[in-house]
Amino acid sequence: MRRFDTAKLAVAVFIASEAVFFAFLIIAYIYYSGATVTGPNAANSLDPARTLVFTVCLLASSGTMWMAERRLASAQATAFRVWLGATILLGTAFMAGQALEYAGLISRTVVPERNLFAATFFTLTGFHGFHVVCGLVALIALFIMAFVRSFGRSEISGVAAISMYWHFVDAVWIFIFSLIYLTVWL
Amino acid sequence: MSDVPIAPGLIEGTAAHPALQSRRLEWVTTVDHKRIGLMYLFATLIFFVVGGLEALLMRLQLAWPGNTFLSPDAYNQVFTMHGTTMIFLVVVPLLLGLANYFTPLMIGARDMALPRLNAFSFWVFVFGGILLYLSFLSGHAPDAGWFSYTPLSGKAFSTRSGVDYWALSLLGIGAGTIATAINLIVTIVNLRTNGMTFRRLPLFVWMVFVNSFLIIAALPALNASLAMLLIDRQLNAHFFNELGGGDPVLWQHYFWSFGHPEVYIMVLPAFGIISEVVPVFSRKPIFGYGFVAASTVAIALLSLGVWAHHMFVVGLGHPWDYTFGASSLLIAVPTGVKIFNWIATMWGGSIRLTTSMLFALAFLFSFTIGGLTGVTFAAFPLDWQTTDSYYVVAHMHYVLFGGTLFAVMAGIYYWFPKMSGRMLSESWGRLHFWLMFVGFHLTFFVQHILGLDGMPRRVYTYPDRPGWAVMNMISTIGAFVLGLSVVVLLANIAGSLRSGPIAGDNPWNAWTLEWATTSPPPEHNFDLVPPVRGRRPLWDLAHPERSQV
Ligand SMILES: [Cu+2]
């Protein structure tokens, strides 16, 4: 008796555990947000406007992923590859944005040992970035597979599972962006 | 089961020594849940012997006051490694190994839902364990205790790399444990055979199922804490360092958010084993199946909200102390329900005192004592008196050794015939049982008294106060009796693997599906899964006219 799609169910449970993991990092950020009195903080070190641009990239990549899945469902192989490729490009753009941001911060010696803002900021956004990179690796693997073989039922459920993970990583970023960057504008 | 076809060549002991027959490479590359389960059992057995030897080193040092057998520094490393080993490399993976072997069999499945992920989990665990022990080669094992409190575990006070090995190794093992939990959940949801509804699920599988959700909820908290600790130590951040504005108490909150549920992660599958063994050897169905399953869910939910009972001496303030004291008392209710269920199952049954059943009875006796001393900690003024004393050591071992490990022993004697095709010797088993039972209570009972008299734990020696030398000597003698009991167990396993009586499919006349196939089962588990119309499919098969739910 098969009751759910195995890949999707496994990723759903995995996402639940990842949500707990991020919850603890987010709580640490909030807990220490009042503790930083001197040195770098979100207001004097971050550039919310620029990060917003890259945030839009990541959100758009959820949209393109959704399109890719729909094209796959209607067996439009070329369109599927195009949307999947777009998802990879948008995700890479987001990571480039984060790399740029990190480089700028580190050049101004905003590093984890400076104070608790820096430590919690790098921990939270760093682990998020790591999850985006893992997602990108999976997407690139799919992209290569899309050229070398035709997708059957198991590949389609694999795409659905990776897509779930990708949407989750985006959702976590919306939360992080609101918590760290949007509050600067309040 | 005569009406279940048997694969030729599998019954006459030809498959009794799979470990000896197969090439090693086949074991390394296997994705078969049974082989992975056996490798879990084998690896945890090795770690159990190592962790046990560490315990004996400690007991030798504590045999008499003022002993100089171990230096204070060595003692700190040994107690840290003993605790970490027993929890992360023995009890949890041992239960996961049994879950791995028996969950698919008990639900009539061919394998786990994600066999390759399963192999990944196992190898991550093995390499995590090896990484932990490599710390000795770096010159210094971790020595900040199994819960590595900050600031002691921070860079300022643990300058050597032991704590880094500790954190990295547990991170890897934690990731593997989460992967196994995902696998078990998907397996139990998706691969149950026709008719195996959640109301008919064997209770062991029920507990494994609930336990997997507890792992999903709790282990990420450990991983997040370990990541933060490593960032503190490697990148000089100040999460837990008050000099940089950090908060060492946050470590305690985070660690115990994982650490208390971990206690139940180590105990729920053991409850599951008892819930299988007691009915079979009482020849009665479990009393109150629904209560046993529901109280497991209640325990799992409650266990997420009691962590600060490990922190009563921190000074959280009375409102918090009352809250966590009350929630901790509450958890005794569903646990007590289970004890009554098991006793009621035995009541009026025709009890067969096999070694497995003896261990189940020993579990009931010892775990009840451990549970009761646990309740005394929930009354936080008592906790203030007894915390960090040998009373805690006694309590914890009554739960984890007298509880979980006795249950696992019941499970080993019960399932060994299925896994190996041969019976363990009952007379050696009885010797093993009595040595272990007596050794256990000798070792740990006096520690209650020592603790109440104020002997602190985790200190390498003690003054010659009235009675302390005698009680510590009793405890040390008990520990060596325990060591001897493990030797008897190993001898029994080795001897029975070679020349134990052939078990047959169902030596105990049990009722769950794992007994409907050969011992050991073929790689595909079942040639034919019997129909499931109730909670005891093999009983229904034998009594078609009296089928019941
Ligand atoms: Cu606890």
mmCIF file with all atom_site columns, N, CA and C and ligand atoms in Angstrom, chain B residues 256 259-264 303 306-310 328 331 395, ligand 1:
data_model
loop_
_atom_site.group_PDB
_atom_site.id
_atom_site.type_symbol
_atom_site.label_atom_id
_atom_site.label_alt_id
_atom_site.label_comp_id
_atom_site.label_asym_id
_atom_site.label_entity_id
_atom_site.label_seq_id
_atom_site.pdbx_PDB_ins_code
_atom_site.Cartn_x
_atom_site.Cartn_y
_atom_site.Cartn_z
_atom_site.occupancy
_atom_site.B_iso_or_equiv
_atom_site.pdbx_formal_charge
_atom_site.auth_seq_id
_atom_site.auth_comp_id
_atom_site.auth_asym_id
_atom_site.auth_atom_id
_atom_site.pdbx_PDB_model_num
ATOM   1  N  N  . TRP B 1 256 ? 19.276 21.520 26.474 1.00 0.00 ? 256 TRP B N  1
ATOM   2  C  CA . TRP B 1 256 ? 18.251 20.676 27.103 1.00 0.00 ? 256 TRP B CA 1
ATOM   3  C  C  . TRP B 1 256 ? 16.955 20.652 26.303 1.00 0.00 ? 256 TRP B C  1
ATOM   4  N  N  . GLY B 1 259 ? 18.112 17.854 24.904 1.00 0.00 ? 259 GLY B N  1
ATOM   5  C  CA . GLY B 1 259 ? 18.551 16.820 25.839 1.00 0.00 ? 259 GLY B CA 1
ATOM   6  C  C  . GLY B 1 259 ? 17.430 16.120 26.566 1.00 0.00 ? 259 GLY B C  1
ATOM   7  N  N  . HIS B 1 260 ? 16.368 16.860 26.925 1.00 0.00 ? 260 HIS B N  1
ATOM   8  C  CA . HIS B 1 260 ? 15.299 16.115 27.579 1.00 0.00 ? 260 HIS B CA 1
ATOM   9  C  C  . HIS B 1 260 ? 14.539 15.219 26.617 1.00 0.00 ? 260 HIS B C  1
ATOM   10 N  N  . PRO B 1 261 ? 14.075 15.763 25.459 1.00 0.00 ? 261 PRO B N  1
ATOM   11 C  CA . PRO B 1 261 ? 13.454 14.835 24.496 1.00 0.00 ? 261 PRO B CA 1
ATOM   12 C  C  . PRO B 1 261 ? 14.357 13.635 24.185 1.00 0.00 ? 261 PRO B C  1
ATOM   13 N  N  . GLU B 1 262 ? 15.667 13.857 24.194 1.00 0.00 ? 262 GLU B N  1
ATOM   14 C  CA . GLU B 1 262 ? 16.615 12.772 23.937 1.00 0.00 ? 262 GLU B CA 1
ATOM   15 C  C  . GLU B 1 262 ? 16.409 11.624 24.929 1.00 0.00 ? 262 GLU B C  1
ATOM   16 N  N  . VAL B 1 263 ? 16.081 11.963 26.173 1.00 0.00 ? 263 VAL B N  1
ATOM   17 C  CA . VAL B 1 263 ? 15.832 10.914 27.161 1.00 0.00 ? 263 VAL B CA 1
ATOM   18 C  C  . VAL B 1 263 ? 14.711 10.007 26.669 1.00 0.00 ? 263 VAL B C  1
ATOM   19 N  N  . TYR B 1 264 ? 13.662 10.621 26.095 1.00 0.00 ? 264 TYR B N  1
ATOM   20 C  CA . TYR B 1 264 ? 12.547 9.806  25.611 1.00 0.00 ? 264 TYR B CA 1
ATOM   21 C  C  . TYR B 1 264 ? 12.875 9.132  24.295 1.00 0.00 ? 264 TYR B C  1
ATOM   22 N  N  . SER B 1 303 ? 7.283  15.919 26.547 1.00 0.00 ? 303 SER B N  1
ATOM   23 C  CA . SER B 1 303 ? 8.740  15.928 26.726 1.00 0.00 ? 303 SER B CA 1
ATOM   24 C  C  . SER B 1 303 ? 9.381  17.139 26.061 1.00 0.00 ? 303 SER B C  1
ATOM   25 N  N  . VAL B 1 306 ? 9.580  20.409 28.974 1.00 0.00 ? 306 VAL B N  1
ATOM   26 C  CA . VAL B 1 306 ? 10.023 20.211 30.357 1.00 0.00 ? 306 VAL B CA 1
ATOM   27 C  C  . VAL B 1 306 ? 11.519 20.463 30.541 1.00 0.00 ? 306 VAL B C  1
ATOM   28 N  N  . TRP B 1 307 ? 12.201 20.969 29.486 1.00 0.00 ? 307 TRP B N  1
ATOM   29 C  CA . TRP B 1 307 ? 13.660 20.953 29.504 1.00 0.00 ? 307 TRP B CA 1
ATOM   30 C  C  . TRP B 1 307 ? 14.291 21.666 30.691 1.00 0.00 ? 307 TRP B C  1
ATOM   31 N  N  . ALA B 1 308 ? 13.636 22.740 31.175 1.00 0.00 ? 308 ALA B N  1
ATOM   32 C  CA . ALA B 1 308 ? 14.317 23.537 32.201 1.00 0.00 ? 308 ALA B CA 1
ATOM   33 C  C  . ALA B 1 308 ? 14.362 22.834 33.556 1.00 0.00 ? 308 ALA B C  1
ATOM   34 N  N  . HIS B 1 309 ? 13.776 21.619 33.674 1.00 0.00 ? 309 HIS B N  1
ATOM   35 C  CA . HIS B 1 309 ? 13.956 20.904 34.942 1.00 0.00 ? 309 HIS B CA 1
ATOM   36 C  C  . HIS B 1 309 ? 15.405 20.457 35.129 1.00 0.00 ? 309 HIS B C  1
ATOM   37 N  N  . HIS B 1 310 ? 16.208 20.590 34.085 1.00 0.00 ? 310 HIS B N  1
ATOM   38 C  CA . HIS B 1 310 ? 17.642 20.345 34.244 1.00 0.00 ? 310 HIS B CA 1
ATOM   39 C  C  . HIS B 1 310 ? 18.354 21.589 34.751 1.00 0.00 ? 310 HIS B C  1
ATOM   40 N  N  . SER B 1 328 ? 6.896  18.672 34.421 1.00 0.00 ? 328 SER B N  1
ATOM   41 C  CA . SER B 1 328 ? 7.669  17.436 34.587 1.00 0.00 ? 328 SER B CA 1
ATOM   42 C  C  . SER B 1 328 ? 6.897  16.406 35.400 1.00 0.00 ? 328 SER B C  1
ATOM   43 N  N  . ILE B 1 331 ? 4.384  14.436 33.260 1.00 0.00 ? 331 ILE B N  1
ATOM   44 C  CA . ILE B 1 331 ? 4.872  13.397 32.360 1.00 0.00 ? 331 ILE B CA 1
ATOM   45 C  C  . ILE B 1 331 ? 4.876  12.037 33.052 1.00 0.00 ? 331 ILE B C  1
ATOM   46 N  N  . HIS B 1 395 ? 19.853 7.849  39.521 1.00 0.00 ? 395 HIS B N  1
ATOM   47 C  CA . HIS B 1 395 ? 18.562 8.005  38.830 1.00 0.00 ? 395 HIS B CA 1
ATOM   48 C  C  . HIS B 1 395 ? 18.715 7.722  37.335 1.00 0.00 ? 395 HIS B C  1
HETATM 49 CU CU . CU  C 2 .   ? 14.839 15.889 31.530 1.00 0.00 ? 1   CU  C CU 1
#
